[in-house]
Amino acid sequence: MEVVWQTPANPPEAHDYIIREGKRYVRPYYFEFISHVKNRWAGKTVVDLFAEEFTGRPREYYVGAVKSGRIQVDGQVVSLSYRVQSSQKISHFLHRHEPPVLAGSISILQEEPEVVTVCKPASIPVHPCGQYRKNTVVGILQAELGLTPLFPVHRLDRLVSGLLIFARNSSKADQLRQQIEAGLLQKEYIAKVVGVFPEGEQVVNANVDYNAREGRSTVETPDKYNGENLKGKAACTKFTRIITDGIYSLVLCKPVTGRTHQIRVHLQHIGHPIANDELYLYHSEVIAPRSTKRMRPDSAATDTSQPPQVLNSSYDDFQVRVDNMNSNEEFSIDPMCTNCPDLGPKGYDGDDEGLWLHCVRYSGPDWTYECPFPDWACL
């Protein structure tokens, strides 16, 4: 088997995907990740750097990867004792396994010459990021419907379903983004929350402070911090109860500002968190912060297009047929891959069910896109 190293220039194709037990998997593929040496990494051996910073794979893997040329520094094979210097480029050539997403289709709600509006299912990120490249809305639309190029005008969180607007060219994308920045674009969401939500409009004005390392936001209020040292950004959300069954409530959410996780953390702040939001449903001490979890070896890397100079010849010796799949095609097994023969990455703890948070309406100065499911069946 000839190893084909993929780059961002390789578009996703329909045969890249496997639908299995209600989930969409991506066939594992060979890819190069690249990062640059941070100042705090300088002076470490390349093996120590990976073993300490990216604990998702055992140290023995990194030893083998350096020996075989899977890990290179500035495009060169180095020894196990090589010590990296600040700003050097480190390439990691590996067998990539993307996390699975739900297998629901992406509905095209309206297609115009310059704009495409779709209904994004929960669990799928909008565009390539982190562990996802092909299992994204942009990737799937390109692979299955040939829709390209697409320019995201805004984003929805991976776990959130709802209306998503793409421009078909950069000038239209800039025009729509300017409307967003000018406050001319309004968004509405539906959330299923815990408890009986109060009647009448509830307005939450509370700063939101996003901690990128922990991957969560917190609410700051003047009374909590005595009006001093507020690090968060001003945030306002308007909530109105739609219906309740005495245990849960459906709530209409209108964010006035657009902070990271704003709706989710504001609902938690007023005692009605989203019903299956593991990040904010419980008190922070119950859920381990992201920084205590094991990082994926490719989580801090970005892409490059250069192939490796040295390949492990044993790549050619392995193939396997996956049982119980809706596909009869084979895919390769990588002898050094810590995920093979599994399709999904080990240790992936994402919530594939998605949040009961759904974007139902966007409206601008002279246009409105509204969810065609008035009973919110797409939740």
Tab-separated table of C-alpha atoms in Angstrom:
chain	number	residue	atom	x	y	z
A	1	MET	CA	0.000	0.000	0.000
A	2	GLU	CA	1.366	3.410	-0.974
A	3	VAL	CA	1.043	5.997	1.769
A	4	VAL	CA	-0.701	9.162	0.559
A	5	TRP	CA	-0.132	12.134	2.839
A	6	GLN	CA	-3.121	14.447	2.850
A	7	THR	CA	-3.009	18.200	3.243
A	8	PRO	CA	-5.668	20.945	3.403
A	9	ALA	CA	-5.459	20.999	-0.392
A	10	ASN	CA	-7.117	17.561	-0.520
A	11	PRO	CA	-10.896	18.190	-0.490
A	12	PRO	CA	-13.127	15.777	1.466
A	13	GLU	CA	-14.848	13.197	-0.740
A	14	ALA	CA	-17.988	11.127	-0.234
A	15	HIS	CA	-16.051	7.863	0.127
A	16	ASP	CA	-14.114	9.330	3.069
A	17	TYR	CA	-17.114	8.709	5.343
A	18	ILE	CA	-18.550	5.611	6.996
A	19	ILE	CA	-22.065	5.635	8.486
A	20	ARG	CA	-22.281	3.175	11.348
A	21	GLU	CA	-24.837	2.811	14.161
A	22	GLY	CA	-26.197	6.315	13.710
A	23	LYS	CA	-22.806	8.008	13.617
A	24	ARG	CA	-20.666	9.425	10.849
A	25	TYR	CA	-17.045	8.313	10.930
A	26	VAL	CA	-14.156	9.466	8.784
A	27	ARG	CA	-11.897	6.798	7.350
A	28	PRO	CA	-8.525	7.204	9.062
A	29	TYR	CA	-6.004	8.960	6.845
A	30	TYR	CA	-2.370	10.031	6.900
A	31	PHE	CA	-1.744	13.664	7.720
A	32	GLU	CA	0.998	16.047	8.779
A	33	PHE	CA	0.542	18.287	11.795
A	34	ILE	CA	2.907	21.149	12.423
A	35	SER	CA	3.616	23.294	15.467
A	36	HIS	CA	6.356	25.690	16.485
A	37	VAL	CA	8.504	25.434	19.600
A	38	LYS	CA	7.277	27.687	22.381
A	39	ASN	CA	9.773	29.423	24.631
A	40	ARG	CA	8.916	27.138	27.545
A	41	TRP	CA	9.663	24.094	25.386
A	42	ALA	CA	13.130	25.278	24.389
A	43	GLY	CA	15.936	23.046	25.642
A	44	LYS	CA	13.801	19.930	25.987
A	45	THR	CA	14.538	16.830	23.976
A	46	VAL	CA	11.970	16.296	21.282
A	47	VAL	CA	10.812	13.074	22.980
A	48	ASP	CA	10.422	14.783	26.383
A	49	LEU	CA	8.515	17.630	24.750
A	50	PHE	CA	5.887	15.325	23.217
A	51	ALA	CA	5.704	12.952	26.190
A	52	GLU	CA	5.141	15.819	28.650
A	53	GLU	CA	2.962	18.120	26.578
A	54	PHE	CA	0.862	15.621	24.622
A	55	THR	CA	0.069	12.749	26.956
A	56	GLY	CA	-2.549	11.111	24.742
A	57	ARG	CA	0.090	8.677	23.482
A	58	PRO	CA	2.715	6.770	25.501
A	59	ARG	CA	6.353	7.824	25.578
A	60	GLU	CA	7.305	4.673	23.669
A	61	TYR	CA	5.250	5.894	20.725
A	62	TYR	CA	7.197	9.157	20.534
A	63	VAL	CA	10.517	7.308	20.745
A	64	GLY	CA	9.474	5.196	17.762
A	65	ALA	CA	8.112	8.239	15.917
A	66	VAL	CA	11.416	10.106	16.219
A	67	LYS	CA	13.431	7.052	15.155
A	68	SER	CA	11.251	6.431	12.100
A	69	GLY	CA	11.097	10.068	11.011
A	70	ARG	CA	7.456	10.585	11.889
A	71	ILE	CA	8.524	13.471	14.106
A	72	GLN	CA	10.920	15.911	12.450
A	73	VAL	CA	12.417	19.281	13.347
A	74	ASP	CA	12.712	21.878	10.603
A	75	GLY	CA	12.112	19.154	8.032
A	76	GLN	CA	14.992	17.003	9.251
A	77	VAL	CA	15.170	13.659	11.034
A	78	VAL	CA	16.783	14.144	14.463
A	79	SER	CA	18.186	11.912	17.190
A	80	LEU	CA	16.398	11.018	20.420
A	81	SER	CA	18.712	13.341	22.354
A	82	TYR	CA	18.123	16.351	20.095
A	83	ARG	CA	17.092	19.460	22.065
A	84	VAL	CA	14.685	21.843	20.400
A	85	GLN	CA	15.116	25.586	20.148
A	86	SER	CA	12.502	28.327	20.273
A	87	SER	CA	10.456	28.885	17.080
A	88	GLN	CA	11.677	25.719	15.345
A	89	LYS	CA	9.082	23.918	13.261
A	90	ILE	CA	8.081	20.468	14.460
A	91	SER	CA	6.254	18.145	12.080
A	92	HIS	CA	4.309	15.136	13.301
A	93	PHE	CA	3.268	12.715	10.557
A	94	LEU	CA	0.532	10.430	11.796
A	95	HIS	CA	-2.487	8.317	11.020
A	96	ARG	CA	-5.373	10.629	11.796
A	97	HIS	CA	-8.642	9.454	13.377
A	98	GLU	CA	-11.306	12.145	13.573
A	99	PRO	CA	-13.993	11.928	16.277
A	100	PRO	CA	-17.385	10.671	15.068
A	101	VAL	CA	-20.423	12.927	14.789
A	102	LEU	CA	-24.123	12.165	14.531
A	103	ALA	CA	-25.080	10.858	11.107
A	104	GLY	CA	-28.023	13.195	10.463
A	105	SER	CA	-28.133	14.954	7.113
A	106	ILE	CA	-27.435	18.659	6.709
A	107	SER	CA	-30.630	20.161	5.282
A	108	ILE	CA	-30.346	22.910	2.672
A	109	LEU	CA	-33.074	25.379	3.643
A	110	GLN	CA	-32.426	28.027	1.011
A	111	GLU	CA	-29.868	28.319	-1.759
A	112	GLU	CA	-29.258	31.620	-3.517
A	113	PRO	CA	-26.505	32.774	-5.882
A	114	GLU	CA	-24.553	34.391	-3.038
A	115	VAL	CA	-25.937	32.773	0.129
A	116	VAL	CA	-26.679	29.240	1.321
A	117	THR	CA	-28.672	28.633	4.515
A	118	VAL	CA	-28.566	25.195	6.126
A	119	CYS	CA	-29.830	23.483	9.263
A	120	LYS	CA	-26.763	22.288	11.146
A	121	PRO	CA	-27.250	19.113	13.211
A	122	ALA	CA	-25.848	18.991	16.724
A	123	SER	CA	-22.382	17.479	17.280
A	124	ILE	CA	-20.839	18.744	14.014
A	125	PRO	CA	-18.405	21.691	14.036
A	126	VAL	CA	-18.881	24.358	11.382
A	127	HIS	CA	-15.389	24.330	9.880
A	128	PRO	CA	-12.032	22.582	10.397
A	129	CYS	CA	-10.768	23.026	13.944
A	130	GLY	CA	-8.989	20.933	16.569
A	131	GLN	CA	-9.538	17.259	15.895
A	132	TYR	CA	-11.999	17.886	13.046
A	133	ARG	CA	-11.249	18.497	9.392
A	134	LYS	CA	-13.564	16.345	7.254
A	135	ASN	CA	-16.280	15.786	9.876
A	136	THR	CA	-17.413	19.409	9.617
A	137	VAL	CA	-20.360	21.144	7.999
A	138	VAL	CA	-18.067	22.694	5.394
A	139	GLY	CA	-16.378	19.348	4.682
A	140	ILE	CA	-19.587	17.312	4.436
A	141	LEU	CA	-21.332	19.839	2.176
A	142	GLN	CA	-18.337	19.844	-0.121
A	143	ALA	CA	-18.016	16.049	-0.180
A	144	GLU	CA	-21.697	15.174	-0.586
A	145	LEU	CA	-23.212	18.134	-2.434
A	146	GLY	CA	-20.231	19.762	-4.122
A	147	LEU	CA	-20.945	23.071	-2.390
A	148	THR	CA	-17.673	24.986	-2.481
A	149	PRO	CA	-16.370	27.486	-1.720
A	150	LEU	CA	-18.352	28.323	1.400
A	151	PHE	CA	-17.521	31.276	3.639
A	152	PRO	CA	-18.902	30.997	7.188
A	153	VAL	CA	-20.571	34.253	8.168
A	154	HIS	CA	-21.014	33.167	11.785
A	155	ARG	CA	-20.587	30.011	13.828
A	156	LEU	CA	-22.669	27.761	16.027
A	157	ASP	CA	-20.990	25.718	18.743
A	158	ARG	CA	-20.337	22.111	17.776
A	159	LEU	CA	-23.037	20.818	20.113
A	160	VAL	CA	-25.648	23.347	18.991
A	161	SER	CA	-28.082	22.711	16.132
A	162	GLY	CA	-29.808	25.295	14.004
A	163	LEU	CA	-29.640	27.836	11.196
A	164	LEU	CA	-26.250	28.434	9.649
A	165	ILE	CA	-25.561	30.996	6.929
A	166	PHE	CA	-22.731	30.654	4.397
A	167	ALA	CA	-21.712	33.189	1.788
A	168	ARG	CA	-20.639	31.900	-1.629
A	169	ASN	CA	-17.966	34.582	-2.066
A	170	SER	CA	-15.754	36.724	0.143
A	171	SER	CA	-17.418	40.052	-0.678
A	172	LYS	CA	-20.850	38.783	0.404
A	173	ALA	CA	-19.302	37.318	3.554
A	174	ASP	CA	-17.765	40.706	4.406
A	175	GLN	CA	-21.101	42.429	3.841
A	176	LEU	CA	-22.939	40.055	6.197
A	177	ARG	CA	-20.178	40.263	8.805
A	178	GLN	CA	-20.423	44.048	8.755
A	179	GLN	CA	-24.148	43.738	9.482
A	180	ILE	CA	-23.317	41.496	12.437
A	181	GLU	CA	-20.703	43.918	13.780
A	182	ALA	CA	-23.152	46.801	13.404
A	183	GLY	CA	-25.748	44.953	15.470
A	184	LEU	CA	-28.119	44.615	12.530
A	185	LEU	CA	-28.247	40.832	12.784
A	186	GLN	CA	-30.491	39.311	15.443
A	187	LYS	CA	-30.334	35.699	16.618
A	188	GLU	CA	-32.891	33.621	18.475
A	189	TYR	CA	-32.361	30.222	20.076
A	190	ILE	CA	-34.533	27.617	21.744
A	191	ALA	CA	-33.127	25.893	24.832
A	192	LYS	CA	-34.509	23.025	26.888
A	193	VAL	CA	-33.620	23.890	30.480
A	194	VAL	CA	-33.968	22.310	33.892
A	195	GLY	CA	-36.886	23.406	36.087
A	196	VAL	CA	-39.886	25.675	35.713
A	197	PHE	CA	-38.606	28.821	34.080
A	198	PRO	CA	-40.264	32.045	35.326
A	199	GLU	CA	-42.974	33.691	33.250
A	200	GLY	CA	-42.320	36.986	31.538
A	201	GLU	CA	-39.114	38.220	29.951
A	202	GLN	CA	-36.032	37.624	32.084
A	203	VAL	CA	-33.032	39.831	31.268
A	204	VAL	CA	-29.587	38.735	32.435
A	205	ASN	CA	-26.853	41.361	32.465
A	206	ALA	CA	-23.694	39.662	33.698
A	207	ASN	CA	-20.130	39.733	32.469
A	208	VAL	CA	-18.873	36.530	30.837
A	209	ASP	CA	-15.229	35.541	31.308
A	210	TYR	CA	-14.049	32.756	28.977
A	211	ASN	CA	-11.077	30.646	30.079
A	212	ALA	CA	-9.611	29.159	26.913
A	213	ARG	CA	-7.398	26.731	28.820
A	214	GLU	CA	-10.341	25.277	30.737
A	215	GLY	CA	-12.735	25.580	27.802
A	216	ARG	CA	-15.487	27.149	29.901
A	217	SER	CA	-16.962	30.515	30.778
A	218	THR	CA	-17.869	31.974	34.149
A	219	VAL	CA	-20.238	34.767	35.137
A	220	GLU	CA	-18.968	37.853	36.917
A	221	THR	CA	-21.282	40.268	38.703
A	222	PRO	CA	-20.346	43.520	40.509
A	223	ASP	CA	-21.732	42.297	43.831
A	224	LYS	CA	-19.614	39.151	43.652
A	225	TYR	CA	-16.385	41.062	42.985
A	226	ASN	CA	-17.319	44.292	44.779
A	227	GLY	CA	-17.317	46.026	41.440
A	228	GLU	CA	-13.570	45.577	41.041
A	229	ASN	CA	-11.252	43.481	38.894
A	230	LEU	CA	-13.949	42.301	36.510
A	231	LYS	CA	-12.086	40.470	33.744
A	232	GLY	CA	-15.065	39.322	31.728
A	233	LYS	CA	-16.789	41.073	28.855
A	234	ALA	CA	-20.195	42.717	29.256
A	235	ALA	CA	-22.951	40.325	28.214
A	236	CYS	CA	-26.737	40.509	28.026
A	237	THR	CA	-29.303	37.822	27.186
A	238	LYS	CA	-33.102	38.021	27.134
A	239	PHE	CA	-35.076	34.871	27.993
A	240	THR	CA	-38.796	34.103	27.627
A	241	ARG	CA	-40.477	30.855	28.642
A	242	ILE	CA	-42.370	29.104	25.853
A	243	ILE	CA	-43.736	26.063	27.697
A	244	THR	CA	-43.011	23.895	30.732
A	245	ASP	CA	-44.047	20.424	31.893
A	246	GLY	CA	-43.093	21.097	35.507
A	247	ILE	CA	-39.715	19.383	35.126
A	248	TYR	CA	-38.196	21.058	32.078
A	249	SER	CA	-38.938	24.233	30.150
A	250	LEU	CA	-38.459	25.351	26.576
A	251	VAL	CA	-37.057	28.868	26.614
A	252	LEU	CA	-36.628	31.438	23.829
A	253	CYS	CA	-33.159	32.982	24.113
A	254	LYS	CA	-32.200	36.302	22.515
A	255	PRO	CA	-28.526	37.169	22.987
A	256	VAL	CA	-27.937	40.923	22.812
A	257	THR	CA	-24.173	40.353	22.845
A	258	GLY	CA	-22.214	37.399	21.530
A	259	ARG	CA	-19.803	35.997	24.110
A	260	THR	CA	-18.446	32.464	24.175
A	261	HIS	CA	-20.994	30.101	25.802
A	262	GLN	CA	-23.033	33.166	26.788
A	263	ILE	CA	-26.489	31.572	26.678
A	264	ARG	CA	-25.313	28.414	28.426
A	265	VAL	CA	-23.541	30.172	31.283
A	266	HIS	CA	-26.284	32.792	31.741
A	267	LEU	CA	-28.874	30.029	32.062
A	268	GLN	CA	-26.697	28.309	34.635
A	269	HIS	CA	-26.278	31.617	36.462
A	270	ILE	CA	-30.044	32.029	36.958
A	271	GLY	CA	-30.502	28.412	38.047
A	272	HIS	CA	-31.898	26.879	34.844
A	273	PRO	CA	-29.007	25.221	32.976
A	274	ILE	CA	-29.546	23.448	29.667
A	275	ALA	CA	-30.866	19.986	30.445
A	276	ASN	CA	-27.979	17.909	29.076
A	277	ASP	CA	-25.155	20.431	29.228
A	278	GLU	CA	-22.446	18.489	31.057
A	279	LEU	CA	-20.175	21.532	31.142
A	280	TYR	CA	-22.586	23.820	32.977
A	281	LEU	CA	-25.304	21.555	34.383
A	282	TYR	CA	-23.427	20.843	37.594
A	283	HIS	CA	-21.239	22.916	39.859
A	284	SER	CA	-17.745	23.445	38.516
A	285	GLU	CA	-16.142	21.231	41.149
A	286	VAL	CA	-18.127	18.216	39.960
A	287	ILE	CA	-16.777	18.210	36.406
A	288	ALA	CA	-13.039	17.939	35.857
A	289	PRO	CA	-11.697	20.989	34.015
A	290	ARG	CA	-10.278	20.450	30.576
A	291	SER	CA	-6.717	21.155	31.742
A	292	THR	CA	-6.772	18.038	33.939
A	293	LYS	CA	-7.730	15.797	31.032
A	294	ARG	CA	-5.241	14.199	28.688
A	295	MET	CA	-4.469	16.302	25.649
A	296	ARG	CA	-4.688	14.799	22.227
A	297	PRO	CA	-1.286	14.691	20.495
A	298	ASP	CA	-2.632	16.658	17.535
A	299	SER	CA	-4.730	19.169	19.500
A	300	ALA	CA	-2.256	22.042	19.330
A	301	ALA	CA	-1.092	21.468	15.777
A	302	THR	CA	-1.925	23.093	12.509
A	303	ASP	CA	-1.589	21.889	8.970
A	304	THR	CA	1.184	21.977	6.416
A	305	SER	CA	1.588	20.581	2.946
A	306	GLN	CA	5.118	19.152	2.949
A	307	PRO	CA	5.543	15.343	2.850
A	308	PRO	CA	7.957	13.599	5.248
A	309	GLN	CA	11.430	12.651	4.083
A	310	VAL	CA	11.505	9.336	5.931
A	311	LEU	CA	8.677	6.790	6.064
A	312	ASN	CA	8.366	3.584	8.017
A	313	SER	CA	8.405	0.795	5.445
A	314	SER	CA	6.165	-1.345	7.630
A	315	TYR	CA	3.217	0.898	6.670
A	316	ASP	CA	2.872	-1.279	3.590
A	317	ASP	CA	2.367	-4.491	5.551
A	318	PHE	CA	-1.009	-3.939	7.177
A	319	GLN	CA	-4.632	-3.924	6.041
A	320	VAL	CA	-7.818	-5.024	7.743
A	321	ARG	CA	-11.523	-5.267	6.948
A	322	VAL	CA	-13.772	-3.595	9.501
A	323	ASP	CA	-16.726	-5.748	10.574
A	324	ASN	CA	-20.340	-4.642	10.881
A	325	MET	CA	-19.993	-1.532	8.745
A	326	ASN	CA	-22.219	-0.162	6.055
A	327	SER	CA	-19.268	-0.297	3.692
A	328	ASN	CA	-17.313	-3.106	2.092
A	329	GLU	CA	-14.191	-1.077	1.418
A	330	GLU	CA	-10.981	-1.606	3.289
A	331	PHE	CA	-8.911	0.965	5.117
A	332	SER	CA	-5.343	0.788	6.256
A	333	ILE	CA	-4.058	-0.129	9.689
A	334	ASP	CA	-1.033	1.811	10.821
A	335	PRO	CA	1.403	-0.279	12.913
A	336	MET	CA	2.416	2.725	15.034
A	337	CYS	CA	-1.024	4.259	15.407
A	338	THR	CA	-2.358	4.149	18.968
A	339	ASN	CA	-5.952	4.345	17.702
A	340	CYS	CA	-5.950	1.539	15.125
A	341	PRO	CA	-7.946	-0.551	14.504
A	342	ASP	CA	-10.612	1.661	16.116
A	343	LEU	CA	-12.237	4.257	13.899
A	344	GLY	CA	-12.652	6.894	16.587
A	345	PRO	CA	-9.865	8.393	18.722
A	346	LYS	CA	-9.267	6.742	22.088
A	347	GLY	CA	-10.143	8.884	25.053
A	348	TYR	CA	-12.586	11.046	23.089
A	349	ASP	CA	-15.158	12.235	25.615
A	350	GLY	CA	-17.309	14.516	23.508
A	351	ASP	CA	-21.074	14.632	23.930
A	352	ASP	CA	-22.356	13.224	20.652
A	353	GLU	CA	-25.970	13.859	21.591
A	354	GLY	CA	-25.601	17.620	21.385
A	355	LEU	CA	-27.258	20.309	23.452
A	356	TRP	CA	-30.920	21.161	23.683
A	357	LEU	CA	-29.997	24.539	22.281
A	358	HIS	CA	-31.204	25.349	18.795
A	359	CYS	CA	-30.778	28.449	16.674
A	360	VAL	CA	-34.212	29.122	15.177
A	361	ARG	CA	-34.042	32.531	13.564
A	362	TYR	CA	-31.652	35.053	12.072
A	363	SER	CA	-32.902	38.416	10.853
A	364	GLY	CA	-31.111	41.304	9.220
A	365	PRO	CA	-32.141	44.706	7.835
A	366	ASP	CA	-33.992	43.303	4.831
A	367	TRP	CA	-34.053	39.531	5.255
A	368	THR	CA	-35.052	36.798	7.681
A	369	TYR	CA	-34.219	33.098	7.834
A	370	GLU	CA	-36.439	31.063	10.107
A	371	CYS	CA	-36.319	27.422	11.139
A	372	PRO	CA	-38.995	25.479	9.209
A	373	PHE	CA	-39.706	23.222	12.181
A	374	PRO	CA	-42.203	25.119	14.377
A	375	ASP	CA	-42.453	22.221	16.806
A	376	TRP	CA	-38.659	22.180	17.134
A	377	ALA	CA	-38.593	18.543	16.025
A	378	CYS	CA	-35.037	19.100	14.821
A	379	LEU	CA	-33.959	19.383	18.449
